[in-house]
Amino acid sequence: SQTIHQWPATLVQPVGSPLSLECTVEGTSNPNLYWYRQAAGRGLQLLFYSVGIGQISSEVPQNLSASRPQDRQFILSSKKLLLSDSGFYLCAWRGQHNSPLHFGNGTRLTVT
Amino acid sequence: AQSVAQPEDQVNVAEGNPLTVKCTYSVSGNPYLFWYVQYPNRGLQFLLKYITGDNLVKGSYGFEAEFNKSQTSFHLKKPSALVSDSALYFCAVENNAGNMLTFGGGTRLMVKP
């Protein structure tokens, strides 16, 4: 069966420090991969998605970037964190376009 | 552009009573519709989906949803609510030509004993 791993679960970082969040998927190949941010426990904001290795689409221009160095690995990064980057970050994958998204357990990032 | 509206920020219901969480959508072409549930500090979990066929879709944990094309709605229902159903619920839509889900803003369900 397929599983998705996301780490770390929580992270506290100072303003101006770098960020790297990692997400890996097991049990499937060539998944579509997604990074979402959820603020204040409500709506989801799509940040990036990828349909293949090295293919990244950005939905919202901001302080973050994403990379997909391997088929089942998706990384969210920042060179210098801002206070406004605080939030709950969720990685997700799906197969064909009418299949459900499967989410990781999220990373709660607090920028101080 | 596609969109989803969940008109209620919060729904309160007593345990044992039926519950409904509302969702309306706008999309070009045929819609694919999904419901997800989120417990505190966790990722979203898939509950059910409508792709085609029977308008009444049954999903996990006793939930069901009814697709109504004329009203462009996909309301989530359960005949008898449990306290453990208390969570944040998201409706999502995409059309049959895309690979991008659009989520509603979420509805918090509170089931009181």
mmCIF file of C-alpha atoms in Angstrom, chain A:
data_model
loop_
_atom_site.group_PDB
_atom_site.id
_atom_site.type_symbol
_atom_site.label_atom_id
_atom_site.label_comp_id
_atom_site.label_asym_id
_atom_site.label_seq_id
_atom_site.Cartn_x
_atom_site.Cartn_y
_atom_site.Cartn_z
ATOM 1 C CA SER A 1 0.000 0.000 0.000
ATOM 2 C CA GLN A 2 1.003 3.592 -0.480
ATOM 3 C CA THR A 3 2.270 5.758 2.361
ATOM 4 C CA ILE A 4 3.445 9.331 2.629
ATOM 5 C CA HIS A 5 6.021 10.539 5.108
ATOM 6 C CA GLN A 6 6.528 14.147 6.082
ATOM 7 C CA TRP A 7 9.020 15.521 8.580
ATOM 8 C CA PRO A 8 9.656 17.093 10.943
ATOM 9 C CA ALA A 9 6.286 17.245 12.714
ATOM 10 C CA THR A 10 7.096 20.548 14.406
ATOM 11 C CA LEU A 11 9.749 23.153 13.810
ATOM 12 C CA VAL A 12 10.642 26.453 15.456
ATOM 13 C CA GLN A 13 12.992 28.638 13.457
ATOM 14 C CA PRO A 14 14.208 32.241 13.840
ATOM 15 C CA VAL A 15 13.490 34.885 11.246
ATOM 16 C CA GLY A 16 16.122 34.877 8.522
ATOM 17 C CA SER A 17 17.097 31.231 8.945
ATOM 18 C CA PRO A 18 16.825 28.667 6.114
ATOM 19 C CA LEU A 19 14.135 26.005 5.839
ATOM 20 C CA SER A 20 13.976 22.513 4.419
ATOM 21 C CA LEU A 21 10.896 20.314 4.751
ATOM 22 C CA GLU A 22 10.942 16.884 3.193
ATOM 23 C CA CYS A 23 8.192 14.627 1.933
ATOM 24 C CA THR A 24 8.526 11.119 0.510
ATOM 25 C CA VAL A 25 5.969 8.729 -0.923
ATOM 26 C CA GLU A 26 6.215 4.942 -0.914
ATOM 27 C CA GLY A 27 4.339 2.307 -2.855
ATOM 28 C CA THR A 28 3.598 4.239 -6.028
ATOM 29 C CA SER A 29 5.486 5.629 -8.987
ATOM 30 C CA ASN A 30 5.261 8.932 -10.850
ATOM 31 C CA PRO A 31 2.829 10.533 -8.407
ATOM 32 C CA ASN A 32 1.660 14.116 -8.660
ATOM 33 C CA LEU A 33 3.036 15.873 -5.584
ATOM 34 C CA TYR A 34 1.728 18.961 -3.788
ATOM 35 C CA TRP A 35 2.698 21.382 -1.021
ATOM 36 C CA TYR A 36 -0.108 23.221 0.789
ATOM 37 C CA ARG A 37 -0.061 25.715 3.625
ATOM 38 C CA GLN A 38 -2.859 26.004 6.143
ATOM 39 C CA ALA A 39 -3.093 29.139 8.266
ATOM 40 C CA ALA A 40 -4.983 29.298 11.560
ATOM 41 C CA GLY A 41 -6.510 25.830 11.119
ATOM 42 C CA ARG A 42 -8.705 26.815 8.191
ATOM 43 C CA GLY A 43 -8.391 27.002 4.444
ATOM 44 C CA LEU A 44 -5.698 25.396 2.344
ATOM 45 C CA GLN A 45 -3.419 27.393 0.088
ATOM 46 C CA LEU A 46 -1.716 25.489 -2.726
ATOM 47 C CA LEU A 47 1.945 26.500 -2.856
ATOM 48 C CA PHE A 48 3.585 24.156 -5.382
ATOM 49 C CA TYR A 49 2.805 21.070 -7.383
ATOM 50 C CA SER A 50 4.881 18.707 -9.466
ATOM 51 C CA VAL A 51 3.907 16.220 -12.171
ATOM 52 C CA GLY A 52 7.416 14.777 -12.556
ATOM 53 C CA ILE A 53 11.084 14.949 -11.562
ATOM 54 C CA GLY A 54 12.393 18.481 -11.872
ATOM 55 C CA GLN A 55 8.966 19.840 -12.868
ATOM 56 C CA ILE A 56 7.689 22.411 -10.394
ATOM 57 C CA SER A 57 4.736 24.758 -10.757
ATOM 58 C CA SER A 58 4.298 27.628 -8.345
ATOM 59 C CA GLU A 59 0.810 28.803 -7.534
ATOM 60 C CA VAL A 60 1.686 31.757 -5.337
ATOM 61 C CA PRO A 61 4.876 33.851 -5.636
ATOM 62 C CA GLN A 62 6.544 34.075 -2.240
ATOM 63 C CA ASN A 63 9.543 33.420 -0.113
ATOM 64 C CA LEU A 64 9.462 29.657 -0.658
ATOM 65 C CA SER A 65 10.685 27.260 -3.322
ATOM 66 C CA ALA A 66 10.205 23.572 -4.053
ATOM 67 C CA SER A 67 12.266 20.863 -5.661
ATOM 68 C CA ARG A 68 11.694 17.282 -6.763
ATOM 69 C CA PRO A 69 15.094 15.612 -7.013
ATOM 70 C CA GLN A 70 13.648 12.088 -7.175
ATOM 71 C CA ASP A 71 10.340 10.632 -8.351
ATOM 72 C CA ARG A 72 8.900 10.230 -4.859
ATOM 73 C CA GLN A 73 10.655 13.043 -3.014
ATOM 74 C CA PHE A 74 9.362 16.593 -2.699
ATOM 75 C CA ILE A 75 11.220 19.298 -0.762
ATOM 76 C CA LEU A 76 10.007 22.704 0.374
ATOM 77 C CA SER A 77 12.724 25.276 1.036
ATOM 78 C CA SER A 78 13.426 28.845 1.953
ATOM 79 C CA LYS A 79 16.703 30.746 2.101
ATOM 80 C CA LYS A 80 15.460 33.237 4.696
ATOM 81 C CA LEU A 81 12.291 32.695 6.687
ATOM 82 C CA LEU A 82 9.826 35.480 7.393
ATOM 83 C CA LEU A 83 7.389 35.703 10.303
ATOM 84 C CA SER A 84 4.575 35.310 7.780
ATOM 85 C CA ASP A 85 5.912 31.873 6.797
ATOM 86 C CA SER A 86 4.547 30.422 10.027
ATOM 87 C CA GLY A 87 1.820 27.871 9.446
ATOM 88 C CA PHE A 88 0.923 24.238 8.990
ATOM 89 C CA TYR A 89 2.539 22.761 5.883
ATOM 90 C CA LEU A 90 1.001 19.735 4.236
ATOM 91 C CA CYS A 91 2.450 17.495 1.564
ATOM 92 C CA ALA A 92 0.103 15.418 -0.581
ATOM 93 C CA TRP A 93 0.188 13.020 -3.532
ATOM 94 C CA ARG A 94 -2.274 11.617 -6.021
ATOM 95 C CA GLY A 95 -2.306 9.328 -9.021
ATOM 96 C CA GLN A 96 -4.701 9.964 -11.899
ATOM 97 C CA HIS A 97 -6.534 13.266 -11.883
ATOM 98 C CA ASN A 98 -9.859 12.044 -10.527
ATOM 99 C CA SER A 99 -8.309 10.117 -7.651
ATOM 100 C CA PRO A 100 -8.214 11.477 -4.096
ATOM 101 C CA LEU A 101 -5.332 13.433 -2.666
ATOM 102 C CA HIS A 102 -3.477 11.626 0.107
ATOM 103 C CA PHE A 103 -1.978 13.889 2.744
ATOM 104 C CA GLY A 104 0.944 13.592 5.103
ATOM 105 C CA ASN A 105 0.552 14.475 8.763
ATOM 106 C CA GLY A 106 1.928 17.954 8.279
ATOM 107 C CA THR A 107 4.677 20.134 9.719
ATOM 108 C CA ARG A 108 3.810 22.949 12.071
ATOM 109 C CA LEU A 109 6.324 25.723 11.471
ATOM 110 C CA THR A 110 6.683 28.614 13.883
ATOM 111 C CA VAL A 111 8.971 31.450 12.860
ATOM 112 C CA THR A 112 10.058 33.559 15.833
#
